Amino acid sequence: MDYEKKCIIDAHSHLWLKQDTKVDGKTIRSLKNGRSIFLDEEVQMIPPFMIDGVNSAEVFLSNMNYAQVAGAVVVQEIIDGNQNEYLKKVQETYPDRFVTMGMTEFRYGNDYMAGVRDVIDAGFKGLAIPGHRLLSVPTNEEESCFTTLHLNSPEMMSMFKMLESKGLILSMCLADDEAQIKEMAEVIQECPNLKVAIGHFGMVTTPSFESQVKLAREGDKVMVESGGITWLYNSEFYPYPSAIKSIRRAADLVGMDRLMWGSDYPRTITAITYRMSYDFITKSDELTDKEKDMMLGENAKAFYGFKNIIDLPYIKNMSE
């Protein structure tokens, strides 16, 4: 019997009005026809039908409705520039469909604690931190001096405790080695009521995968989301049998109740459709229907607090 879809929630996606920033001294800027200058190289950043470079909530909702995805969590990364202003409007306009994460600027000597307070005051549901970017942080705009921001430093720990006290969620992507594992474990132990979502499925194709997943053992409010898993297994491509094996391994390590599906929309759908970013899971024989329900929606619904879940019927394709 085919798997019958229930509530599907995307735990890792991105939105932006335009990309216009620099990272490591290199340019990232939206072009036309879905292309961007990315670290000084022209790439197909998003699907070519997104001709104006705008990665909008409305286009995403159209994809979500077609793929029967009820809600999505929008995170941020510095490669897209700070999208706080836009994402605040998205949250206000579509409160039942999106949970948005704010971001603060850690580079160039900025007062990132003030930025966190701004995120809280703006009403965001959480804070997104691209943790791997903290290993080498430029302290001036000329990027001639760098420092490392340790997750367990007094300043960072104060920030995490502030998030915990306000009931915000921490969306955290870690480096693809062991550099931040012990620090993150200390954060989780020191902030037992802080909800933490470890991103990119623990950088599943790297040696730190199991160590990152095991962080969910450190506290009962720690989850692992699979945003970017199809990108990390891109060389294998659909239907990603190794990704399924990694999901099975992660479930064996920490339980399926700690895992959430994420698409990493829209970058991943230059190679596949949005529906394909999750239906390789629904079509797998290695997971039970209950396990699919948990990973594809039930866990994220509870973790992020989605309330008014929309019912999205299947719409037949003209070509069927």
Coordinates of C-alpha atoms in Angstrom, one line a residue:
M1 CA 0.0 0.0 0.0
D2 CA 1.3 3.5 -0.8
Y3 CA 2.2 5.8 2.0
E4 CA -0.7 8.2 2.8
K5 CA 0.7 11.7 3.4
K6 CA -0.4 13.4 6.6
C7 CA 0.9 16.7 8.0
I8 CA 4.2 17.7 6.2
I9 CA 6.4 20.5 7.7
D10 CA 9.6 21.7 6.1
A11 CA 12.1 22.4 8.9
H12 CA 14.8 24.2 6.8
S13 CA 14.1 26.7 4.0
H14 CA 15.3 30.1 2.9
L15 CA 13.6 33.2 1.6
W16 CA 15.1 36.6 0.4
L17 CA 14.2 39.6 -1.5
K18 CA 17.7 39.9 -3.0
Q19 CA 21.2 38.7 -2.3
D20 CA 23.7 41.5 -1.9
T21 CA 26.5 40.9 0.5
K22 CA 30.1 39.8 0.9
V23 CA 31.5 36.7 2.6
D24 CA 35.2 36.1 3.1
G25 CA 35.8 39.2 0.9
K26 CA 33.9 37.7 -2.0
T27 CA 30.7 39.0 -3.6
I28 CA 27.3 37.4 -3.5
R29 CA 24.7 39.2 -5.6
S30 CA 21.4 38.3 -7.3
L31 CA 21.3 38.4 -11.1
K32 CA 18.5 37.5 -13.5
N33 CA 17.0 34.2 -14.5
G34 CA 17.8 32.5 -11.1
R35 CA 21.5 33.2 -11.3
S36 CA 23.7 34.8 -8.7
I37 CA 27.3 35.9 -8.3
F38 CA 28.3 33.5 -5.5
L39 CA 31.7 34.0 -4.0
D40 CA 32.8 35.8 -7.2
E41 CA 31.5 33.0 -9.5
E42 CA 28.3 33.0 -11.5
V43 CA 26.1 30.1 -10.5
Q44 CA 22.5 28.9 -10.9
M45 CA 21.4 29.8 -7.3
I46 CA 17.6 29.2 -7.8
P47 CA 15.4 27.8 -10.5
P48 CA 15.5 29.7 -13.8
F49 CA 11.8 30.6 -13.7
M50 CA 12.5 32.9 -10.7
I51 CA 13.7 35.4 -13.3
D52 CA 14.0 38.5 -11.1
G53 CA 16.2 37.0 -8.4
V54 CA 13.5 37.3 -5.8
N55 CA 13.0 34.2 -3.6
S56 CA 9.6 35.2 -2.3
A57 CA 7.2 33.7 0.2
E58 CA 4.4 33.7 -2.4
V59 CA 6.4 31.5 -4.9
F60 CA 7.4 29.2 -2.0
L61 CA 3.8 28.9 -0.9
S62 CA 2.8 27.9 -4.5
N63 CA 5.4 25.2 -4.3
M64 CA 4.3 24.2 -0.8
N65 CA 0.7 24.0 -1.9
Y66 CA 1.5 21.8 -4.9
A67 CA 3.7 19.5 -2.8
Q68 CA 1.1 19.4 0.0
V69 CA 3.6 20.9 2.5
A70 CA 1.5 22.6 5.3
G71 CA 4.2 24.8 6.9
A72 CA 7.8 25.7 6.7
V73 CA 10.6 27.0 9.0
V74 CA 12.6 29.8 7.4
V75 CA 16.2 30.0 8.6
Q76 CA 19.0 32.3 7.5
E77 CA 22.6 32.2 6.4
I78 CA 25.0 35.1 5.9
I79 CA 25.5 34.1 2.2
D80 CA 22.0 35.5 1.6
G81 CA 22.5 38.7 3.6
N82 CA 20.4 39.7 6.6
Q83 CA 16.7 39.1 5.7
N84 CA 15.2 40.1 9.1
E85 CA 13.1 42.9 7.7
Y86 CA 11.5 40.8 5.0
L87 CA 11.1 37.7 7.2
K88 CA 9.3 39.7 9.9
K89 CA 6.7 40.7 7.3
V90 CA 6.5 37.1 6.1
Q91 CA 5.7 35.9 9.6
E92 CA 3.1 38.6 10.1
T93 CA 1.4 38.0 6.8
Y94 CA 1.4 34.1 6.9
P95 CA 1.5 33.2 10.6
D96 CA -0.1 29.8 10.0
R97 CA 2.3 28.8 7.2
F98 CA 5.7 30.0 8.3
V99 CA 7.9 30.1 11.4
T100 CA 10.8 32.5 10.7
M101 CA 14.2 32.8 12.4
G102 CA 16.0 36.1 12.8
M103 CA 19.7 36.5 12.4
T104 CA 22.3 38.8 14.0
E105 CA 25.6 40.1 12.6
F106 CA 28.6 38.5 14.3
R107 CA 31.3 40.0 12.0
Y108 CA 33.2 43.2 12.0
G109 CA 33.1 43.8 15.7
N110 CA 29.3 44.2 15.8
D111 CA 27.4 44.1 19.1
Y112 CA 25.7 40.8 18.3
M113 CA 24.0 40.8 21.7
A114 CA 22.2 43.9 20.7
G115 CA 21.2 42.2 17.5
V116 CA 19.8 39.3 19.4
R117 CA 17.7 41.7 21.5
D118 CA 16.4 43.2 18.2
V119 CA 15.5 39.7 17.0
I120 CA 13.5 39.1 20.2
D121 CA 11.8 42.5 20.0
A122 CA 10.8 41.9 16.4
G123 CA 8.8 38.8 17.4
F124 CA 10.8 36.1 15.6
K125 CA 10.3 32.6 16.8
G126 CA 14.0 31.9 17.0
L127 CA 17.6 32.7 16.0
A128 CA 19.5 31.2 13.2
I129 CA 23.3 30.9 13.6
P130 CA 25.5 29.5 10.9
G131 CA 27.9 28.2 13.5
H132 CA 30.5 27.1 11.0
R133 CA 31.1 30.8 10.2
L134 CA 32.1 31.4 13.8
L135 CA 35.4 29.6 13.4
S136 CA 37.0 32.5 11.5
V137 CA 35.2 35.8 12.1
P138 CA 36.6 39.0 10.5
T139 CA 36.8 41.7 13.1
N140 CA 37.0 44.6 10.6
E141 CA 35.5 45.2 7.2
E142 CA 38.9 45.0 5.5
E143 CA 39.0 41.4 6.8
S144 CA 42.6 41.8 7.8
C145 CA 42.0 40.4 11.3
F146 CA 40.1 37.3 12.4
T147 CA 39.0 35.7 15.6
T148 CA 37.1 32.6 16.7
L149 CA 33.8 32.9 18.6
H150 CA 33.6 29.9 20.8
L151 CA 30.1 28.7 21.5
N152 CA 30.8 28.2 25.2
S153 CA 32.4 31.6 25.8
P154 CA 30.8 33.7 28.5
E155 CA 29.3 36.1 25.9
M156 CA 27.9 33.4 23.7
M157 CA 26.6 31.5 26.7
S158 CA 24.8 34.7 27.9
M159 CA 23.2 34.9 24.5
F160 CA 22.0 31.3 24.6
K161 CA 20.6 31.8 28.1
M162 CA 18.7 34.9 26.9
L163 CA 17.1 32.8 24.1
E164 CA 16.2 30.1 26.6
S165 CA 14.6 32.6 29.0
K166 CA 12.5 34.0 26.2
G167 CA 11.4 30.6 24.9
L168 CA 13.1 31.1 21.5
I169 CA 14.4 28.3 19.3
L170 CA 18.0 28.1 18.2
S171 CA 18.6 26.9 14.7
M172 CA 22.3 25.9 14.6
C173 CA 24.4 24.6 11.7
L174 CA 27.8 23.4 12.9
A175 CA 31.2 23.0 11.2
D176 CA 31.8 19.8 9.2
D177 CA 34.4 18.5 11.7
E178 CA 34.6 18.0 15.4
A179 CA 35.6 21.6 16.3
Q180 CA 32.3 22.7 17.8
I181 CA 30.9 19.4 19.1
K182 CA 32.1 19.7 22.7
E183 CA 31.2 23.4 22.9
M184 CA 27.7 22.7 21.6
A185 CA 27.2 19.9 24.1
E186 CA 28.2 22.3 26.9
V187 CA 25.6 24.8 25.6
I188 CA 22.9 22.2 25.6
Q189 CA 23.8 21.1 29.2
E190 CA 23.9 24.7 30.5
C191 CA 20.6 25.6 28.8
P192 CA 18.4 22.5 29.3
N193 CA 15.2 24.3 28.3
L194 CA 16.6 25.8 25.1
K195 CA 15.1 24.3 22.0
V196 CA 17.9 23.5 19.5
A197 CA 17.6 22.3 16.0
I198 CA 20.9 21.0 14.5
G199 CA 20.9 21.7 10.8
H200 CA 22.0 20.0 7.6
F201 CA 21.5 16.6 9.2
G202 CA 24.7 16.9 11.1
M203 CA 26.7 17.4 7.8
V204 CA 25.7 13.9 7.1
T205 CA 28.4 13.1 4.4
T206 CA 31.3 14.2 6.7
P207 CA 33.1 12.4 9.5
S208 CA 31.3 14.6 12.2
F209 CA 27.9 13.2 11.3
E210 CA 27.4 10.8 14.1
S211 CA 28.9 13.2 16.7
Q212 CA 26.5 16.0 15.6
V213 CA 23.5 13.6 15.7
K214 CA 24.5 12.4 19.2
L215 CA 24.1 16.0 20.4
A216 CA 20.4 15.1 20.6
R217 CA 21.3 12.8 23.5
E218 CA 22.6 15.8 25.5
G219 CA 19.2 17.3 26.1
D220 CA 15.5 16.4 25.6
K221 CA 14.8 19.6 23.6
V222 CA 17.4 18.9 20.8
M223 CA 16.4 17.9 17.3
V224 CA 18.2 17.2 14.1
E225 CA 16.8 18.5 10.8
S226 CA 17.7 17.3 7.3
G227 CA 17.9 20.6 5.4
G228 CA 20.4 20.1 2.6
I229 CA 20.5 16.3 2.7
T230 CA 19.7 16.1 -1.0
W231 CA 22.5 18.6 -1.7
L232 CA 25.0 16.6 0.4
Y233 CA 24.1 13.4 -1.6
N234 CA 23.8 15.3 -4.9
S235 CA 26.4 13.1 -6.6
E236 CA 24.3 10.0 -5.8
F237 CA 21.0 11.8 -6.8
Y238 CA 17.4 10.7 -6.5
P239 CA 16.1 8.6 -4.8
Y240 CA 19.1 9.0 -2.5
P241 CA 19.5 5.5 -1.1
S242 CA 22.5 6.5 1.0
A243 CA 20.4 9.4 2.5
I244 CA 17.8 6.8 3.6
K245 CA 20.5 4.7 5.2
S246 CA 21.7 7.8 7.0
I247 CA 18.2 8.6 8.3
R248 CA 18.0 5.0 9.5
R249 CA 21.4 5.3 11.3
A250 CA 20.4 8.6 12.9
A251 CA 17.1 7.1 14.1
D252 CA 19.1 4.2 15.6
L253 CA 21.4 6.7 17.4
V254 CA 18.8 9.1 18.9
G255 CA 15.3 7.9 17.9
M256 CA 13.0 8.9 15.1
D257 CA 11.3 11.3 17.5
R258 CA 14.4 13.6 17.3
L259 CA 14.5 13.9 13.5
M260 CA 12.8 16.4 11.2
W261 CA 12.7 16.7 7.4
G262 CA 14.0 19.9 5.8
S263 CA 14.4 20.8 2.1
D264 CA 17.0 23.7 2.0
Y265 CA 14.6 25.3 -0.5
P266 CA 15.2 26.9 -2.9
R267 CA 18.8 26.1 -3.7
T268 CA 18.2 22.3 -3.8
I269 CA 15.3 22.6 -6.3
T270 CA 17.7 23.6 -9.1
A271 CA 18.4 19.9 -9.4
I272 CA 15.1 18.3 -8.3
T273 CA 11.5 19.4 -7.7
Y274 CA 10.3 20.5 -4.3
R275 CA 8.2 17.4 -3.9
M276 CA 11.2 15.2 -4.7
S277 CA 13.0 16.7 -1.8
Y278 CA 10.8 14.6 0.5
D279 CA 9.1 11.9 -1.5
F280 CA 12.3 9.8 -1.6
I281 CA 11.4 9.3 2.1
T282 CA 7.8 8.5 1.5
K283 CA 8.7 5.9 -1.2
S284 CA 11.3 4.1 0.9
D285 CA 10.7 0.6 2.2
E286 CA 13.3 1.0 4.9
L287 CA 11.1 3.3 7.1
T288 CA 7.7 2.5 8.6
D289 CA 4.7 4.7 7.9
K290 CA 4.8 5.9 11.5
E291 CA 8.5 6.8 11.2
K292 CA 7.7 8.8 8.0
D293 CA 4.9 10.6 9.7
M294 CA 7.2 11.6 12.6
M295 CA 10.1 12.8 10.4
L296 CA 8.0 14.5 7.7
G297 CA 5.8 16.5 10.0
E298 CA 4.7 15.3 13.5
N299 CA 8.0 16.2 15.1
A300 CA 8.4 19.6 13.6
K301 CA 4.7 20.5 14.2
A302 CA 5.3 20.0 18.0
F303 CA 8.8 21.4 18.1
Y304 CA 8.1 24.7 16.3
G305 CA 4.5 25.0 17.6
F306 CA 2.5 25.0 14.4
K307 CA -1.1 25.3 15.3
N308 CA -3.6 25.9 12.5
I309 CA -2.5 23.2 10.0
I310 CA -4.0 23.7 6.6
D311 CA -5.4 20.7 4.7
L312 CA -3.9 20.5 1.2
P313 CA -5.6 18.0 -1.1
Y314 CA -3.6 16.3 -3.9
I315 CA -4.1 18.1 -7.2
K316 CA -3.7 15.8 -10.2
N317 CA -1.1 16.8 -12.8
M318 CA -2.5 17.4 -16.3
S319 CA 0.0 14.9 -17.7
E320 CA -1.3 12.0 -15.5

